[in-house]
Short mmCIF file of C-alpha atoms and ligand atoms in Angstrom, two decimals:
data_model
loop_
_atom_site.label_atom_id
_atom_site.label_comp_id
_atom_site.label_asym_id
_atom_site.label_seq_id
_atom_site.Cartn_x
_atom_site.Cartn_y
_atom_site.Cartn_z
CA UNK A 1 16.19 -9.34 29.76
CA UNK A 2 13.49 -10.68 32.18
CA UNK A 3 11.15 -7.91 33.43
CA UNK A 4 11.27 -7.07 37.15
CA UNK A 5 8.33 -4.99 37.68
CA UNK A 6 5.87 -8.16 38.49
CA UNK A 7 3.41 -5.47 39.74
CA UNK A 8 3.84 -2.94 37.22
CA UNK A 9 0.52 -2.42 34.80
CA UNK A 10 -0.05 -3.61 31.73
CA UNK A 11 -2.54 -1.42 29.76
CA UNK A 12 -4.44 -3.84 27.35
CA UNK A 13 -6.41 -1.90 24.66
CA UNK A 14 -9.36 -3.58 23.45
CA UNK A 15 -10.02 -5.41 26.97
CA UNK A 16 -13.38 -6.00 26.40
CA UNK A 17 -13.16 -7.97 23.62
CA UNK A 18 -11.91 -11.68 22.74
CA UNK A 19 -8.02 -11.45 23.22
CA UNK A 20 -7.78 -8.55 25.79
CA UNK A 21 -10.09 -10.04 27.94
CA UNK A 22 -7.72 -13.21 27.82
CA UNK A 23 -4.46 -11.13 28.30
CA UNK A 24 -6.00 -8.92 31.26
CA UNK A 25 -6.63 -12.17 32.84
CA UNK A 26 -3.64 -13.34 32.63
CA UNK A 27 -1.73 -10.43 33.85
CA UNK A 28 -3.44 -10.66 36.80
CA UNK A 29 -2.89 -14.00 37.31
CA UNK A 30 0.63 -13.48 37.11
CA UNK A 31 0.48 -10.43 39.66
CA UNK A 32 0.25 -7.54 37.29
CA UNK A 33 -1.92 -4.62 37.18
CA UNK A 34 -4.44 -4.85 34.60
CA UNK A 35 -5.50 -1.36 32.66
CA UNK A 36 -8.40 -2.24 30.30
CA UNK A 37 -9.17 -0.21 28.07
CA UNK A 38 -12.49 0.10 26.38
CA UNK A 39 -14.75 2.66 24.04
CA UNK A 40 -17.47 1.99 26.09
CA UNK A 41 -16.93 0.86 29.70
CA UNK A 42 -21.19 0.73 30.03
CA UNK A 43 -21.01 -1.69 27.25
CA UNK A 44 -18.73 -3.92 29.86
CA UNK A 45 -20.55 -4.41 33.15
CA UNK A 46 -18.77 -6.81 34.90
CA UNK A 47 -15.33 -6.72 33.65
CA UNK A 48 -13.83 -4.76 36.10
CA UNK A 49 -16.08 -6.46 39.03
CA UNK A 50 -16.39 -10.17 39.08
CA UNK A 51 -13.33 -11.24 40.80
CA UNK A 52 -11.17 -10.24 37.74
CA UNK A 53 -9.52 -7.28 39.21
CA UNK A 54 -9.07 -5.18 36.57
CA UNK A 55 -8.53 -1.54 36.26
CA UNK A 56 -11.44 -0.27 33.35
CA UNK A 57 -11.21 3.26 32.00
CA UNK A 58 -12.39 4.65 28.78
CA UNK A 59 -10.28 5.20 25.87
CA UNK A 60 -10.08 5.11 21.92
CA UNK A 61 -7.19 3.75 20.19
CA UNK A 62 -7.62 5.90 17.00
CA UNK A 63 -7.46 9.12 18.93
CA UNK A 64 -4.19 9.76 19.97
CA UNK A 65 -5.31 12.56 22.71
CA UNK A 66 -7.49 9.77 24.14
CA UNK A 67 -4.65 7.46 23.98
CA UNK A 68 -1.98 9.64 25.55
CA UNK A 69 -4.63 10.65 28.54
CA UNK A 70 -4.77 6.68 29.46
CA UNK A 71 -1.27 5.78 29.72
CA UNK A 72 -0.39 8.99 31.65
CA UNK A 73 -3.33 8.47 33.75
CA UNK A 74 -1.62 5.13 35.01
CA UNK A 75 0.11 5.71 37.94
CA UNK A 76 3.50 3.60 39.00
CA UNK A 77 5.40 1.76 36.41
CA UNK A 78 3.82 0.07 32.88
CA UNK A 79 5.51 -3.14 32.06
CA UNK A 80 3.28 -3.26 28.46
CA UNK A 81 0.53 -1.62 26.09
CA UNK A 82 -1.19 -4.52 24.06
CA UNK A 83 -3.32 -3.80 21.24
CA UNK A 84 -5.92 -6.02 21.00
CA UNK A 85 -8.00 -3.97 19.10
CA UNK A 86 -10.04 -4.96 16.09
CA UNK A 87 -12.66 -2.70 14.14
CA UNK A 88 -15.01 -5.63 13.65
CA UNK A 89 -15.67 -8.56 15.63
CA UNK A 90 -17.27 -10.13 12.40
CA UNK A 91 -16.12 -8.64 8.84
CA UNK A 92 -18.92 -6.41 7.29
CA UNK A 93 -20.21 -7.32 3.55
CA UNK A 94 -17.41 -5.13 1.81
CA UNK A 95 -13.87 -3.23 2.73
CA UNK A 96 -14.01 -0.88 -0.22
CA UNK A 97 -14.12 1.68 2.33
CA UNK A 98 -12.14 1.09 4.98
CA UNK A 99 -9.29 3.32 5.51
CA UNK A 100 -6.03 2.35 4.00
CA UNK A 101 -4.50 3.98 7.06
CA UNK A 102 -6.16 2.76 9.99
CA UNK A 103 -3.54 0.32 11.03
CA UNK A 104 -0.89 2.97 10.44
CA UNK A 105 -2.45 5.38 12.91
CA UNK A 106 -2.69 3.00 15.28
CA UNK A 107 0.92 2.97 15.18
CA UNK A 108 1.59 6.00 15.74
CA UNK A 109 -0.54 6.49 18.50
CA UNK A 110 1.04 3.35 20.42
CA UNK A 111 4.33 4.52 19.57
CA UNK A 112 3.97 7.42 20.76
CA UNK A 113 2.54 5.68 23.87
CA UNK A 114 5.29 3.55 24.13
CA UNK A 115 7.41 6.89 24.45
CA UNK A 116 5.53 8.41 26.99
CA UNK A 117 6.05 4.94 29.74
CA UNK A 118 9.01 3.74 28.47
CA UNK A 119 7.53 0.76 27.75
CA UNK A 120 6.84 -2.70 24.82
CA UNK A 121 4.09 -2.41 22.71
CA UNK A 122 2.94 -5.99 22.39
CA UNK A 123 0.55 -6.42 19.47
CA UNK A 124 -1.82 -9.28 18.28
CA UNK A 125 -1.49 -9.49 14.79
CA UNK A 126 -3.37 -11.34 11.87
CA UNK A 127 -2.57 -14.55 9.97
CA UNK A 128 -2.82 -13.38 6.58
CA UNK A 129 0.25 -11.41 7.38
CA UNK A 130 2.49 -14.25 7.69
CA UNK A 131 5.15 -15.22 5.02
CA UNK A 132 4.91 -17.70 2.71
CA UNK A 133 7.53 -17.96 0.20
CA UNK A 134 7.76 -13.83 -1.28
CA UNK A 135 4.37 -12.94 -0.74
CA UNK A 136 2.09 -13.06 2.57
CA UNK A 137 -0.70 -15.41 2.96
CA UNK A 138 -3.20 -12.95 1.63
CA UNK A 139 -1.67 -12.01 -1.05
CA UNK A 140 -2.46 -15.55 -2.40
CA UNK A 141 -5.44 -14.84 -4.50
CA UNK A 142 -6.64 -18.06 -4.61
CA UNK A 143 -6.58 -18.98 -1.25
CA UNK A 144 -7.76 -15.16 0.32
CA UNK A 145 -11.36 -14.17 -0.02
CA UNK A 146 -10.90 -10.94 -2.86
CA UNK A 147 -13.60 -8.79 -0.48
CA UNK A 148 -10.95 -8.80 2.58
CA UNK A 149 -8.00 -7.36 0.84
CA UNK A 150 -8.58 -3.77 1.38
CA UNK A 151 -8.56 -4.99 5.23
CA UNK A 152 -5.17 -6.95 4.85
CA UNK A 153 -3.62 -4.32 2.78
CA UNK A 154 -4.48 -1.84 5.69
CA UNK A 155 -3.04 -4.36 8.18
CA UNK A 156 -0.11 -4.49 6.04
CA UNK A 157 0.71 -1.10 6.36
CA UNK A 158 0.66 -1.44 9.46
CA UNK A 159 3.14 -4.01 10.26
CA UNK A 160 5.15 -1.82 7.14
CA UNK A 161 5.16 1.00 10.07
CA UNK A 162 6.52 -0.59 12.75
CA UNK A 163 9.03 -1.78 10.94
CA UNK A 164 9.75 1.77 9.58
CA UNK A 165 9.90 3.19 12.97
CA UNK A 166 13.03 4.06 14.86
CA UNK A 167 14.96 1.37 16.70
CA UNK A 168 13.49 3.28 20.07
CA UNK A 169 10.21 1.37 19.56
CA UNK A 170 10.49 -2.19 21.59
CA UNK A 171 7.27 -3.36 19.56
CA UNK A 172 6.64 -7.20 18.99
CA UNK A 173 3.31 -8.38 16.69
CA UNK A 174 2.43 -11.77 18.25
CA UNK A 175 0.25 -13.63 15.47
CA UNK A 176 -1.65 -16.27 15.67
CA UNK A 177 -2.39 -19.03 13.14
CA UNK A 178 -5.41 -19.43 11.14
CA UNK A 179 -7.58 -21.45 13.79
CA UNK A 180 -7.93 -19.42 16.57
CA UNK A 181 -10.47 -20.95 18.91
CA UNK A 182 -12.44 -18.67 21.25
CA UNK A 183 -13.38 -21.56 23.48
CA UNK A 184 -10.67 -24.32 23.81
CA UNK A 185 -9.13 -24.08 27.34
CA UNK A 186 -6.15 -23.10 28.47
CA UNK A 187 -3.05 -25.55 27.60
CA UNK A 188 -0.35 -23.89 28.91
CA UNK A 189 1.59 -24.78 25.86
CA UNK A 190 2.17 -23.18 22.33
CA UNK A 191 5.32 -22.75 20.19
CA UNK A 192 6.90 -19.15 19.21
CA UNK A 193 7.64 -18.89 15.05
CA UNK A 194 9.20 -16.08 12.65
CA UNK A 195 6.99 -14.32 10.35
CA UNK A 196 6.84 -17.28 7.72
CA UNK A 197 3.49 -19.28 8.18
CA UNK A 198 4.39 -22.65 8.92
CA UNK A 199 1.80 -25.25 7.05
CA UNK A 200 2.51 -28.10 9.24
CA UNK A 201 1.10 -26.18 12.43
CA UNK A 202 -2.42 -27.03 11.95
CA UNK A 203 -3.09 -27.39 15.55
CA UNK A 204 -5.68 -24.09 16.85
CA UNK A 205 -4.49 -22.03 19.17
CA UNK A 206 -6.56 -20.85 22.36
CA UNK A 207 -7.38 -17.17 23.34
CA UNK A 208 -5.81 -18.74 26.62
CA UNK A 209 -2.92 -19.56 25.22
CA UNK A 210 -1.91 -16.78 22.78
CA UNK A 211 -2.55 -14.81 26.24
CA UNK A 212 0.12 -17.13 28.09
CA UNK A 213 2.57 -15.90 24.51
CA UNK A 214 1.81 -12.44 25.35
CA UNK A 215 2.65 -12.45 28.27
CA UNK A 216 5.93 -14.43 28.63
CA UNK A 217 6.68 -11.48 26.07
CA UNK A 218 6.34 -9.02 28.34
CA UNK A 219 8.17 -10.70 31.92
CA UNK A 220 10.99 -12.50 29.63
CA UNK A 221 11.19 -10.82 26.24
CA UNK A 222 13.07 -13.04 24.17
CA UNK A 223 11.92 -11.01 20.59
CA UNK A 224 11.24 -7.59 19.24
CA UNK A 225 10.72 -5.52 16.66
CA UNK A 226 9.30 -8.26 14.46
CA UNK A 227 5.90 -10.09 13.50
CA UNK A 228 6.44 -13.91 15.44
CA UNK A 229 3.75 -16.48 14.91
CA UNK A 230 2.19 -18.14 17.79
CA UNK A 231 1.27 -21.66 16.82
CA UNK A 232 -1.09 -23.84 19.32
CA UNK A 233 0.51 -27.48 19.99
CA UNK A 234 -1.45 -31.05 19.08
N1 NAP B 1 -6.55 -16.04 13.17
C1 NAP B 1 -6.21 -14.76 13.32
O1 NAP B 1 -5.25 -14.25 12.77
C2 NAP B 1 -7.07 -13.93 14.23
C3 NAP B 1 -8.33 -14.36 14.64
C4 NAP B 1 -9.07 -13.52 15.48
C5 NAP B 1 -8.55 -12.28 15.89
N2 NAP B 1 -7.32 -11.93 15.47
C6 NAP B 1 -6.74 -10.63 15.89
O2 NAP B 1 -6.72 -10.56 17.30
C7 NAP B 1 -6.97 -9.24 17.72
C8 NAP B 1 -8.13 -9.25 18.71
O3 NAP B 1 -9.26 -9.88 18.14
P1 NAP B 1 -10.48 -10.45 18.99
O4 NAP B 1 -10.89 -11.72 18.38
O5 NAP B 1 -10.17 -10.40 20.45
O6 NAP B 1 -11.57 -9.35 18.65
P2 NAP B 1 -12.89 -8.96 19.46
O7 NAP B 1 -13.31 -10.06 20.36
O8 NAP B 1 -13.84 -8.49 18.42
O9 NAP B 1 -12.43 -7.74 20.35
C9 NAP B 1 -11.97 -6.55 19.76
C10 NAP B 1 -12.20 -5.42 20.72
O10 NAP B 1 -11.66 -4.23 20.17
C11 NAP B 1 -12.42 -3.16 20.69
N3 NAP B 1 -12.18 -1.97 19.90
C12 NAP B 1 -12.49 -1.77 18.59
N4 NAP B 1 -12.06 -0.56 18.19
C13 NAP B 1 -11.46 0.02 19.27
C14 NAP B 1 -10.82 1.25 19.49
N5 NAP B 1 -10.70 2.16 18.50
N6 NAP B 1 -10.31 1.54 20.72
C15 NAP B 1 -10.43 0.64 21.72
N7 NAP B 1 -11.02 -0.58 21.57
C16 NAP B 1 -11.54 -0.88 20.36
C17 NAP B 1 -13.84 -3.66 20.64
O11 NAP B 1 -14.58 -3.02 21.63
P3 NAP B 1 -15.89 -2.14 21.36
O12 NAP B 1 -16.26 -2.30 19.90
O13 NAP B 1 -16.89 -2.69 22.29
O14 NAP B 1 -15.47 -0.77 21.72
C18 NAP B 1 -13.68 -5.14 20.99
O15 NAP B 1 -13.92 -5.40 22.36
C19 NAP B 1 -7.20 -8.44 16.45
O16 NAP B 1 -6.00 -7.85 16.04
C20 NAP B 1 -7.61 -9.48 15.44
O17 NAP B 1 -7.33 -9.12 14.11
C21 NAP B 1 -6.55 -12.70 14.66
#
C-alpha cells in the first residue's frame, strides 16, 4: 500500500554519517520531514543548516530511553525510522570484544520505536549477511576476513531478531552489495533482490541510490519483514 503522508517525518538514525546523510536528503527531496538523529549534533555543524532542511536532535540508538524520547518528541505523523547506524566507520584491529548483542538491542529499541508511531523500521543492512547456497556470505571462511566474524555474528543476531519478532513489526533490512561507493552519483536506478547474494551483480551501488531504495520503501512498500538486497545497475 502506497504511503499517503508525503509530509509525514522520517526519523533517520545515524544522519550524520554516510547512508543517513543520503536518506535525509532524499526525504526531503521527496517532501518529507527529515529527523536526524545524531550522538553528537556539535560534531555536525552544518547538517541541519546548509539548505538541507533537516530536523537534528540528539539521540543514541543503544539507549532505549534516548530512543523512545526522539520519536515521541516528533510531532505530526512518522512515515519511517531508518537505522543507519554503524559502530565504526572503519573496522578497529580486532572484534574479540564486541558485544555479541549489540545488533539485538538495537532491535529492540527500534521495535519498540516502531510501536510507539505506528510506523516501518527501514534498516540498512550488511552484505555478508546475504545467502549463498546454506550459509551467508561470511560464513565462507575463505572468502571472509577471520578478524570480522565476531562483528557478522553480532549482525547476525540481529537480522535472527527481527525475524523472531511478532508479525506487528513492519521492519524491512535493505542491503547493499559488496561495492558500495561513497562517491558515485546519483543514478536513479538500482534493482530490489531476496536475501540470496546474487554473483552476477557486480555493478556498485551509490549511497544515492540505496537512498532512492529506501525510500521507495517507505512511500510504496512493496516488501517487509525480510533482508532484500539492493544491487546498483551497469
Ligand atoms: N557493503 C556493505 O554491506 C556496506 C558498506 C558500508 C556500510 N554498510 C552499512 O550501512 C550502514 C551505514 O553505514 P555508513 O557507511 O553510512 O556508516 P558511517 O558513514 O560510518 O555512518 C554511521 C553513523 O552512525 C552513527 N552512530 C554510531 N553509533 C550510533 C548510535 N549508537 N546512535 C546514533 N548514531 C550512531 C555515527 O555517528 P557518530 O559516531 O558521529 O555518533 C555515524 O555518523 C551500516 O549498517 C553499515 O553496516 C554496508
Amino acid at each position: 500500500m502506497a504511503n499517503d503522508r508525503k509530509n509525514s517525518s522520517i526519523i533517520v538514525f545515524g544522519a550524520g554519517g554516510r547512508a543517513g546523510r543520503a536518506i535525509a536528503q532524499e526525504a526531503l527531496r521527496r517532501g518529507h520531514r527529515a529527523v536526524g538523529v545524531v550522538r553528537d549534533p556539535a560534531k555536525y555543524p552544518g547538517l541541519d543548516a546548509l539548505d538541507t532542511g533537516m530536523t537534528v536532535v540528539a539521540g543514541d540508538l543503544t539507549d532505549a530511553d534516548s530512543v523512545a524520547a526522539v520519536v515521541s518528541g516528533v510531532s505530526g505523523d512518522v512515515a519511517a525510522v531508518v537505522n543507519a547506524v554503524t559502530p565504526f566507520t572503519a573496522p578497529p584491529e580486532t572484534f574479540d570484544d564486541f558485544d555479541a548483542d549489540y545488533y539485538v538491542g538495537l532491535v529492540e529499541n527500534l521495535s519498540r520505536a516502531a510501536g510507539l508511531r505506528r510506523c516501518r523500521v527501514v534498516e540498512i543492512g550488511l552484505f555478508a549477511m546475504l545467502r549463498t547456497g546454506d550459509v551467508r556470505l561470511f560464513q565462507d571462511e575463505v572468502a571472509f576476513p577471520a578478524f570480522l566474524r565476531p562483528f557478522a555474528v553480532a549482525r547476525l543476531r540481529g537480522l535472527n531478531a527481527w525475524a523472531d519478532h511478532d508479525a506487528d513489526v513492519d521492519w524491512l533490512v535493505l542491503t547493499p552489495p559488496p561495492r558500495l561507493a561513497p562517491d558515485a552519483p546519483s543514478t536513479g536506478r538500482y534493482r530490489l533482490g531476496d536475501d540470496v547474494h546474487d554473483p552476477a551483480a557486480t555493478a556498485s551501488l551509490s549511497y544515492a541510490d540505496l537512498a532512492e531504495a529506501v525510500l521507495d520503501q517507505i512511500d510504496e512498500p512493496t516488501v517487509t519483514r525480510c533482508q532484500a538486497a539492493v544491487y546498483g545497475l551497469p
